[in-house]
């Protein structure tokens, strides 16, 4: 129901023009991405085996794809050239390494068994090696970042990494007040997911020598589509099968997390408040919360909120000069809203 509704809205917004597929447009620049990352991570022993396991080339490369498209869109806007700079290409590699390192650590924290349809590193090699592997990938990304030789970009990524950690801590807590709880949820969503995307977009605009106005457009596009992406992810935990997601459904509830659909459902079913505060820790709490969400319009409300963030992303990116990459970034908002995994 949610997918149909948001898809319809997107079609109405984009009916006057056929936008290019973002993945197809970025494919040439990303075809060797995972091989290049594995070269950066070239070591012997178990570390290499773990790194090769995660960087197997089967990921969506969602973040590097946005980075490449944003870099080219900014370059054309600033200097009328769509050529991707080497430093901008490196940012795509760096963002994927930071993101993957955070996933490895998340899986340890959550005790996850599967990720992207595969058994997690912590289940195969154990938690200690998983943590060290995540640290190694993050440190390698930091070395690549230092090689760029741009202090502003280094500072931006430092902020993004700090946000990742703070977002994880925020996820461990909750707020008593209903309004504060939703603000807390959106801020956590920004820090854990959107900050890395937003700051990566800003980084490539800086490397392309764009002015502050274009840097802000790049940042705001990344921020808004990043939040929308996570909101849809939170919806899929209630609407998709485990086979589609590559991870068990209701995973967030089982971890004690109250995401958008639950927070909206709580407005209709105040009984959810007690369950949220005890993080669904009693027997039957997860099933009860699930039922409340299904009986409410929490999923639809979260979809609508994601749609609003995508509209703002479109408004921001539309300020850049027309280009295939800019139009693909507009098309990407529809893909984010209508994905099922």
mmCIF file of C-alpha atoms in Angstrom:
data_model
loop_
_atom_site.group_PDB
_atom_site.id
_atom_site.type_symbol
_atom_site.label_atom_id
_atom_site.label_comp_id
_atom_site.label_asym_id
_atom_site.label_seq_id
_atom_site.Cartn_x
_atom_site.Cartn_y
_atom_site.Cartn_z
ATOM 1 C CA UNK A 1 0.000 0.000 0.000
ATOM 2 C CA UNK A 2 2.809 2.368 0.957
ATOM 3 C CA UNK A 3 4.848 1.498 -2.104
ATOM 4 C CA UNK A 4 1.891 2.081 -4.427
ATOM 5 C CA UNK A 5 1.128 5.415 -2.843
ATOM 6 C CA UNK A 6 4.654 6.824 -2.953
ATOM 7 C CA UNK A 7 5.320 5.417 -6.393
ATOM 8 C CA UNK A 8 2.245 7.228 -7.686
ATOM 9 C CA UNK A 9 3.454 10.518 -6.203
ATOM 10 C CA UNK A 10 6.863 10.100 -7.812
ATOM 11 C CA UNK A 11 5.364 9.312 -11.179
ATOM 12 C CA UNK A 12 3.298 12.460 -11.001
ATOM 13 C CA UNK A 13 6.335 14.557 -10.209
ATOM 14 C CA UNK A 14 8.448 13.058 -12.996
ATOM 15 C CA UNK A 15 5.870 12.358 -15.705
ATOM 16 C CA UNK A 16 7.101 15.180 -17.950
ATOM 17 C CA UNK A 17 10.611 13.807 -18.365
ATOM 18 C CA UNK A 18 12.367 10.436 -18.606
ATOM 19 C CA UNK A 19 15.253 10.438 -16.147
ATOM 20 C CA UNK A 20 18.329 8.269 -16.595
ATOM 21 C CA UNK A 21 18.913 5.271 -14.354
ATOM 22 C CA UNK A 22 21.507 6.359 -11.762
ATOM 23 C CA UNK A 23 23.151 2.945 -11.437
ATOM 24 C CA UNK A 24 23.618 2.652 -15.207
ATOM 25 C CA UNK A 25 25.028 6.168 -15.445
ATOM 26 C CA UNK A 26 27.576 5.588 -12.660
ATOM 27 C CA UNK A 27 28.500 2.035 -13.709
ATOM 28 C CA UNK A 28 31.568 2.926 -15.766
ATOM 29 C CA UNK A 29 33.154 4.894 -12.911
ATOM 30 C CA UNK A 30 32.365 2.204 -10.348
ATOM 31 C CA UNK A 31 33.131 -0.981 -12.284
ATOM 32 C CA UNK A 32 36.509 -1.499 -10.531
ATOM 33 C CA UNK A 33 35.450 -0.050 -7.167
ATOM 34 C CA UNK A 34 35.651 -3.250 -5.120
ATOM 35 C CA UNK A 35 38.897 -4.390 -6.741
ATOM 36 C CA UNK A 36 40.424 -1.008 -5.907
ATOM 37 C CA UNK A 37 39.219 -1.266 -2.320
ATOM 38 C CA UNK A 38 40.702 -4.760 -2.001
ATOM 39 C CA UNK A 39 44.017 -3.431 -3.291
ATOM 40 C CA UNK A 40 43.937 -0.808 -0.543
ATOM 41 C CA UNK A 41 43.242 -3.550 1.979
ATOM 42 C CA UNK A 42 45.931 -5.911 0.632
ATOM 43 C CA UNK A 43 47.227 -7.835 3.635
ATOM 44 C CA UNK A 44 47.901 -11.433 4.480
ATOM 45 C CA UNK A 45 46.235 -13.757 6.993
ATOM 46 C CA UNK A 46 42.633 -13.732 8.213
ATOM 47 C CA UNK A 47 42.252 -9.993 7.657
ATOM 48 C CA UNK A 48 42.453 -10.386 3.886
ATOM 49 C CA UNK A 49 39.941 -13.222 3.949
ATOM 50 C CA UNK A 50 37.478 -11.170 6.008
ATOM 51 C CA UNK A 51 37.910 -8.062 3.837
ATOM 52 C CA UNK A 52 37.479 -10.059 0.620
ATOM 53 C CA UNK A 53 34.330 -11.612 2.110
ATOM 54 C CA UNK A 54 32.661 -8.243 2.645
ATOM 55 C CA UNK A 55 33.965 -6.475 -0.475
ATOM 56 C CA UNK A 56 32.832 -9.209 -2.849
ATOM 57 C CA UNK A 57 31.418 -6.804 -5.440
ATOM 58 C CA UNK A 58 27.823 -7.845 -4.771
ATOM 59 C CA UNK A 59 26.868 -4.771 -2.751
ATOM 60 C CA UNK A 60 24.636 -2.048 -4.188
ATOM 61 C CA UNK A 61 27.405 0.602 -3.893
ATOM 62 C CA UNK A 62 24.594 3.055 -3.151
ATOM 63 C CA UNK A 63 26.839 5.645 -1.494
ATOM 64 C CA UNK A 64 29.675 5.577 -4.067
ATOM 65 C CA UNK A 65 27.051 5.869 -6.807
ATOM 66 C CA UNK A 66 25.640 9.047 -5.227
ATOM 67 C CA UNK A 67 29.161 10.407 -4.787
ATOM 68 C CA UNK A 68 30.078 9.860 -8.450
ATOM 69 C CA UNK A 69 26.857 11.399 -9.755
ATOM 70 C CA UNK A 70 27.075 14.365 -7.383
ATOM 71 C CA UNK A 71 30.727 14.998 -8.312
ATOM 72 C CA UNK A 72 29.919 15.097 -12.024
ATOM 73 C CA UNK A 73 26.808 17.229 -11.529
ATOM 74 C CA UNK A 74 28.806 19.732 -9.451
ATOM 75 C CA UNK A 75 31.709 19.729 -11.903
ATOM 76 C CA UNK A 76 29.423 20.561 -14.796
ATOM 77 C CA UNK A 77 27.676 23.275 -12.798
ATOM 78 C CA UNK A 78 30.984 24.858 -11.766
ATOM 79 C CA UNK A 79 33.272 24.367 -14.769
ATOM 80 C CA UNK A 80 31.085 22.919 -17.541
ATOM 81 C CA UNK A 81 33.017 19.623 -17.386
ATOM 82 C CA UNK A 82 31.518 16.239 -16.480
ATOM 83 C CA UNK A 83 34.921 14.598 -15.993
ATOM 84 C CA UNK A 84 35.327 12.832 -12.663
ATOM 85 C CA UNK A 85 38.465 13.899 -10.810
ATOM 86 C CA UNK A 86 40.720 11.227 -9.325
ATOM 87 C CA UNK A 87 40.271 12.692 -5.849
ATOM 88 C CA UNK A 88 36.488 12.557 -6.239
ATOM 89 C CA UNK A 89 36.688 8.931 -7.324
ATOM 90 C CA UNK A 90 38.721 8.241 -4.171
ATOM 91 C CA UNK A 91 35.919 9.687 -2.054
ATOM 92 C CA UNK A 92 33.586 7.024 -3.483
ATOM 93 C CA UNK A 93 36.008 4.344 -2.336
ATOM 94 C CA UNK A 94 36.494 5.975 1.084
ATOM 95 C CA UNK A 95 32.765 6.295 1.786
ATOM 96 C CA UNK A 96 32.171 2.625 0.963
ATOM 97 C CA UNK A 97 34.984 1.553 3.303
ATOM 98 C CA UNK A 98 33.712 3.704 6.187
ATOM 99 C CA UNK A 99 30.164 2.464 5.642
ATOM 100 C CA UNK A 100 31.242 -1.187 5.535
ATOM 101 C CA UNK A 101 33.384 -0.826 8.667
ATOM 102 C CA UNK A 102 30.340 0.568 10.471
ATOM 103 C CA UNK A 103 28.243 -2.417 9.324
ATOM 104 C CA UNK A 104 30.806 -4.882 10.665
ATOM 105 C CA UNK A 105 30.750 -3.135 14.039
ATOM 106 C CA UNK A 106 26.937 -2.839 14.004
ATOM 107 C CA UNK A 107 26.604 -6.576 13.464
ATOM 108 C CA UNK A 108 28.767 -7.235 16.523
ATOM 109 C CA UNK A 109 26.757 -4.801 18.663
ATOM 110 C CA UNK A 110 23.441 -6.267 17.471
ATOM 111 C CA UNK A 111 24.611 -9.899 17.479
ATOM 112 C CA UNK A 112 23.360 -10.215 13.887
ATOM 113 C CA UNK A 113 23.536 -13.542 12.062
ATOM 114 C CA UNK A 114 22.996 -12.276 8.506
ATOM 115 C CA UNK A 115 23.799 -9.202 6.398
ATOM 116 C CA UNK A 116 23.068 -8.719 2.683
ATOM 117 C CA UNK A 117 21.794 -12.287 2.570
ATOM 118 C CA UNK A 118 25.119 -13.635 3.876
ATOM 119 C CA UNK A 119 26.292 -14.904 7.249
ATOM 120 C CA UNK A 120 27.930 -12.053 9.169
ATOM 121 C CA UNK A 121 31.659 -11.789 9.818
ATOM 122 C CA UNK A 122 31.132 -12.058 13.580
ATOM 123 C CA UNK A 123 29.334 -15.397 13.166
ATOM 124 C CA UNK A 124 32.064 -16.881 10.945
ATOM 125 C CA UNK A 125 35.255 -15.455 12.478
ATOM 126 C CA UNK A 126 34.053 -14.400 15.923
ATOM 127 C CA UNK A 127 33.452 -10.992 17.494
ATOM 128 C CA UNK A 128 37.088 -10.162 18.256
ATOM 129 C CA UNK A 129 38.287 -10.617 14.678
ATOM 130 C CA UNK A 130 35.190 -8.839 13.347
ATOM 131 C CA UNK A 131 35.895 -5.770 15.495
ATOM 132 C CA UNK A 132 39.550 -5.734 14.450
ATOM 133 C CA UNK A 133 38.607 -6.134 10.792
ATOM 134 C CA UNK A 134 36.214 -3.187 11.059
ATOM 135 C CA UNK A 135 38.950 -1.128 12.699
ATOM 136 C CA UNK A 136 41.381 -2.074 9.943
ATOM 137 C CA UNK A 137 38.984 -1.068 7.148
ATOM 138 C CA UNK A 138 38.310 2.250 8.905
ATOM 139 C CA UNK A 139 42.024 2.945 9.375
ATOM 140 C CA UNK A 140 42.692 2.149 5.700
ATOM 141 C CA UNK A 141 39.952 4.588 4.706
ATOM 142 C CA UNK A 142 41.607 7.206 6.937
ATOM 143 C CA UNK A 143 44.957 6.700 5.166
ATOM 144 C CA UNK A 144 43.273 7.119 1.775
ATOM 145 C CA UNK A 145 41.569 10.232 3.102
ATOM 146 C CA UNK A 146 44.868 11.731 4.267
ATOM 147 C CA UNK A 147 46.355 11.112 0.812
ATOM 148 C CA UNK A 148 43.817 13.527 -0.677
ATOM 149 C CA UNK A 149 45.731 16.320 1.053
ATOM 150 C CA UNK A 150 42.648 18.470 1.621
ATOM 151 C CA UNK A 151 42.153 19.556 5.231
ATOM 152 C CA UNK A 152 38.532 20.593 4.689
ATOM 153 C CA UNK A 153 37.626 17.169 3.323
ATOM 154 C CA UNK A 154 39.484 15.426 6.165
ATOM 155 C CA UNK A 155 37.535 17.552 8.669
ATOM 156 C CA UNK A 156 34.235 16.721 6.965
ATOM 157 C CA UNK A 157 34.820 12.972 7.131
ATOM 158 C CA UNK A 158 36.005 13.228 10.726
ATOM 159 C CA UNK A 159 32.611 14.744 11.530
ATOM 160 C CA UNK A 160 30.835 11.966 9.630
ATOM 161 C CA UNK A 161 32.708 9.267 11.582
ATOM 162 C CA UNK A 162 31.947 11.029 14.869
ATOM 163 C CA UNK A 163 28.268 11.160 13.869
ATOM 164 C CA UNK A 164 28.289 7.406 13.177
ATOM 165 C CA UNK A 165 29.485 6.697 16.706
ATOM 166 C CA UNK A 166 27.144 9.226 18.343
ATOM 167 C CA UNK A 167 24.239 7.843 16.319
ATOM 168 C CA UNK A 168 24.961 4.339 17.579
ATOM 169 C CA UNK A 169 24.954 5.618 21.171
ATOM 170 C CA UNK A 170 21.686 7.477 20.559
ATOM 171 C CA UNK A 171 20.155 4.240 19.308
ATOM 172 C CA UNK A 172 20.882 2.663 22.686
ATOM 173 C CA UNK A 173 18.672 5.218 24.454
ATOM 174 C CA UNK A 174 15.106 6.525 24.270
ATOM 175 C CA UNK A 175 13.089 9.528 25.441
ATOM 176 C CA UNK A 176 10.120 9.539 27.826
ATOM 177 C CA UNK A 177 8.361 12.442 26.096
ATOM 178 C CA UNK A 178 6.652 11.548 22.818
ATOM 179 C CA UNK A 179 7.753 14.679 20.918
ATOM 180 C CA UNK A 180 11.324 14.424 22.189
ATOM 181 C CA UNK A 181 11.321 10.775 21.179
ATOM 182 C CA UNK A 182 10.602 11.577 17.531
ATOM 183 C CA UNK A 183 13.221 14.351 17.423
ATOM 184 C CA UNK A 184 15.679 11.872 18.966
ATOM 185 C CA UNK A 185 14.765 9.289 16.303
ATOM 186 C CA UNK A 186 15.282 11.681 13.384
ATOM 187 C CA UNK A 187 18.566 12.997 14.801
ATOM 188 C CA UNK A 188 19.784 9.425 15.289
ATOM 189 C CA UNK A 189 18.728 8.633 11.715
ATOM 190 C CA UNK A 190 20.723 11.582 10.413
ATOM 191 C CA UNK A 191 23.851 10.701 12.393
ATOM 192 C CA UNK A 192 23.820 6.954 11.699
ATOM 193 C CA UNK A 193 22.863 7.042 8.021
ATOM 194 C CA UNK A 194 22.511 10.445 6.396
ATOM 195 C CA UNK A 195 25.585 12.263 7.739
ATOM 196 C CA UNK A 196 28.043 10.078 5.836
ATOM 197 C CA UNK A 197 26.101 10.554 2.587
ATOM 198 C CA UNK A 198 25.680 14.309 3.115
ATOM 199 C CA UNK A 199 29.313 14.901 4.000
ATOM 200 C CA UNK A 200 30.545 12.741 1.103
ATOM 201 C CA UNK A 201 28.471 14.830 -1.307
ATOM 202 C CA UNK A 202 29.899 17.996 0.197
ATOM 203 C CA UNK A 203 33.432 16.592 -0.016
ATOM 204 C CA UNK A 204 33.276 16.021 -3.785
ATOM 205 C CA UNK A 205 31.866 19.510 -4.312
ATOM 206 C CA UNK A 206 34.838 20.945 -2.396
ATOM 207 C CA UNK A 207 37.287 18.854 -4.424
ATOM 208 C CA UNK A 208 35.635 20.224 -7.578
ATOM 209 C CA UNK A 209 36.382 23.767 -6.327
ATOM 210 C CA UNK A 210 32.690 24.645 -6.054
ATOM 211 C CA UNK A 211 31.592 27.617 -3.990
ATOM 212 C CA UNK A 212 29.786 27.484 -0.617
ATOM 213 C CA UNK A 213 26.335 27.663 -2.257
ATOM 214 C CA UNK A 214 26.945 24.510 -4.333
ATOM 215 C CA UNK A 215 28.574 22.798 -1.355
ATOM 216 C CA UNK A 216 25.396 23.425 0.635
ATOM 217 C CA UNK A 217 23.192 22.083 -2.179
ATOM 218 C CA UNK A 218 25.301 18.907 -2.330
ATOM 219 C CA UNK A 219 25.179 18.517 1.458
ATOM 220 C CA UNK A 220 21.411 19.075 1.695
ATOM 221 C CA UNK A 221 20.676 16.624 -1.116
ATOM 222 C CA UNK A 222 22.750 13.955 0.649
ATOM 223 C CA UNK A 223 21.153 14.731 4.001
ATOM 224 C CA UNK A 224 17.593 14.503 2.735
ATOM 225 C CA UNK A 225 17.959 11.416 0.564
ATOM 226 C CA UNK A 226 19.962 9.743 3.360
ATOM 227 C CA UNK A 227 17.185 10.272 5.912
ATOM 228 C CA UNK A 228 14.578 9.119 3.385
ATOM 229 C CA UNK A 229 16.630 5.984 2.663
ATOM 230 C CA UNK A 230 16.684 5.040 6.349
ATOM 231 C CA UNK A 231 12.991 5.794 6.850
ATOM 232 C CA UNK A 232 12.176 3.401 3.997
ATOM 233 C CA UNK A 233 14.551 0.850 5.543
ATOM 234 C CA UNK A 234 12.586 1.120 8.786
ATOM 235 C CA UNK A 235 9.336 0.575 6.872
ATOM 236 C CA UNK A 236 10.725 -2.496 5.103
ATOM 237 C CA UNK A 237 11.334 -4.104 8.493
ATOM 238 C CA UNK A 238 7.528 -4.340 8.716
ATOM 239 C CA UNK A 239 6.563 -4.911 5.066
ATOM 240 C CA UNK A 240 9.235 -7.090 3.417
ATOM 241 C CA UNK A 241 10.055 -10.754 3.764
ATOM 242 C CA UNK A 242 13.387 -11.924 5.133
ATOM 243 C CA UNK A 243 14.340 -13.213 1.674
ATOM 244 C CA UNK A 244 13.872 -9.767 0.126
ATOM 245 C CA UNK A 245 15.761 -7.902 2.835
ATOM 246 C CA UNK A 246 18.606 -10.363 3.292
ATOM 247 C CA UNK A 247 18.064 -10.109 7.057
ATOM 248 C CA UNK A 248 15.268 -11.180 9.437
ATOM 249 C CA UNK A 249 12.152 -8.998 9.573
ATOM 250 C CA UNK A 250 11.074 -7.280 12.828
ATOM 251 C CA UNK A 251 14.806 -7.112 13.535
ATOM 252 C CA UNK A 252 14.506 -3.591 14.959
ATOM 253 C CA UNK A 253 11.786 -4.564 17.424
ATOM 254 C CA UNK A 254 13.828 -7.573 18.547
ATOM 255 C CA UNK A 255 16.737 -5.205 19.198
ATOM 256 C CA UNK A 256 14.467 -2.988 21.297
ATOM 257 C CA UNK A 257 14.357 -0.177 18.721
ATOM 258 C CA UNK A 258 11.298 2.001 18.173
ATOM 259 C CA UNK A 259 11.519 3.275 14.586
ATOM 260 C CA UNK A 260 9.177 5.558 12.629
ATOM 261 C CA UNK A 261 6.298 3.082 12.102
ATOM 262 C CA UNK A 262 6.223 2.307 15.844
ATOM 263 C CA UNK A 263 6.429 5.955 16.916
ATOM 264 C CA UNK A 264 3.567 6.909 14.595
ATOM 265 C CA UNK A 265 1.554 3.874 15.759
ATOM 266 C CA UNK A 266 2.043 5.013 19.356
ATOM 267 C CA UNK A 267 -0.008 8.138 18.569
ATOM 268 C CA UNK A 268 -2.981 5.877 17.789
ATOM 269 C CA UNK A 269 -2.228 3.205 20.387
ATOM 270 C CA UNK A 270 -0.819 4.798 23.580
ATOM 271 C CA UNK A 271 -0.400 1.279 24.991
ATOM 272 C CA UNK A 272 2.784 1.129 22.929
ATOM 273 C CA UNK A 273 4.451 3.712 25.172
ATOM 274 C CA UNK A 274 5.189 1.226 27.979
ATOM 275 C CA UNK A 275 6.560 -1.305 25.473
ATOM 276 C CA UNK A 276 8.829 1.318 23.910
ATOM 277 C CA UNK A 277 10.204 2.418 27.280
ATOM 278 C CA UNK A 278 11.100 -1.154 28.251
ATOM 279 C CA UNK A 279 12.503 -1.738 24.739
ATOM 280 C CA UNK A 280 10.101 -4.630 23.984
ATOM 281 C CA UNK A 281 11.960 -6.764 26.520
ATOM 282 C CA UNK A 282 9.098 -8.851 27.943
ATOM 283 C CA UNK A 283 7.709 -12.003 26.369
ATOM 284 C CA UNK A 284 5.122 -11.099 23.757
ATOM 285 C CA UNK A 285 6.184 -7.442 23.495
ATOM 286 C CA UNK A 286 7.570 -7.783 19.973
ATOM 287 C CA UNK A 287 4.421 -9.520 18.695
ATOM 288 C CA UNK A 288 2.138 -6.964 20.374
ATOM 289 C CA UNK A 289 4.094 -4.039 18.961
ATOM 290 C CA UNK A 290 4.035 -5.653 15.519
ATOM 291 C CA UNK A 291 0.251 -5.990 15.687
ATOM 292 C CA UNK A 292 -0.204 -2.381 16.789
ATOM 293 C CA UNK A 293 1.878 -1.202 13.829
ATOM 294 C CA UNK A 294 -0.135 -3.347 11.416
ATOM 295 C CA UNK A 295 -3.417 -1.946 12.786
ATOM 296 C CA UNK A 296 -2.189 1.661 12.592
ATOM 297 C CA UNK A 297 -1.159 3.921 9.728
ATOM 298 C CA UNK A 298 2.408 4.037 11.059
ATOM 299 C CA UNK A 299 3.867 2.506 7.898
ATOM 300 C CA UNK A 300 1.984 4.933 5.643
ATOM 301 C CA UNK A 301 2.942 7.924 7.797
ATOM 302 C CA UNK A 302 6.612 6.945 7.690
ATOM 303 C CA UNK A 303 6.399 6.517 3.913
ATOM 304 C CA UNK A 304 4.874 9.968 3.599
ATOM 305 C CA UNK A 305 7.648 11.460 5.740
ATOM 306 C CA UNK A 306 10.260 9.784 3.515
ATOM 307 C CA UNK A 307 8.456 11.256 0.517
ATOM 308 C CA UNK A 308 8.717 14.738 2.047
ATOM 309 C CA UNK A 309 12.470 14.344 2.520
ATOM 310 C CA UNK A 310 12.819 13.192 -1.096
ATOM 311 C CA UNK A 311 10.889 16.223 -2.312
ATOM 312 C CA UNK A 312 13.348 18.459 -0.471
ATOM 313 C CA UNK A 313 16.271 16.522 -2.004
ATOM 314 C CA UNK A 314 14.780 17.165 -5.454
ATOM 315 C CA UNK A 315 14.293 20.858 -4.675
ATOM 316 C CA UNK A 316 17.937 21.170 -3.653
ATOM 317 C CA UNK A 317 19.526 19.296 -6.564
ATOM 318 C CA UNK A 318 17.297 21.085 -9.075
ATOM 319 C CA UNK A 319 19.246 24.273 -8.303
ATOM 320 C CA UNK A 320 22.223 22.840 -10.219
ATOM 321 C CA UNK A 321 22.508 23.194 -13.994
ATOM 322 C CA UNK A 322 20.767 20.483 -15.971
ATOM 323 C CA UNK A 323 22.896 17.387 -16.665
ATOM 324 C CA UNK A 324 22.352 13.618 -16.995
ATOM 325 C CA UNK A 325 23.890 13.186 -13.528
ATOM 326 C CA UNK A 326 21.660 15.803 -11.908
ATOM 327 C CA UNK A 327 18.609 14.199 -13.497
ATOM 328 C CA UNK A 328 19.758 10.745 -12.347
ATOM 329 C CA UNK A 329 19.987 12.051 -8.773
ATOM 330 C CA UNK A 330 16.374 13.215 -9.108
ATOM 331 C CA UNK A 331 15.424 9.758 -10.434
ATOM 332 C CA UNK A 332 17.204 8.196 -7.462
ATOM 333 C CA UNK A 333 14.643 9.665 -5.061
ATOM 334 C CA UNK A 334 11.946 7.562 -6.725
ATOM 335 C CA UNK A 335 14.121 4.447 -6.518
ATOM 336 C CA UNK A 336 14.687 5.073 -2.800
ATOM 337 C CA UNK A 337 10.959 5.421 -2.146
ATOM 338 C CA UNK A 338 9.839 2.368 -4.140
ATOM 339 C CA UNK A 339 12.563 -0.157 -3.306
ATOM 340 C CA UNK A 340 11.541 -3.414 -1.636
ATOM 341 C CA UNK A 341 14.906 -4.488 -0.234
#
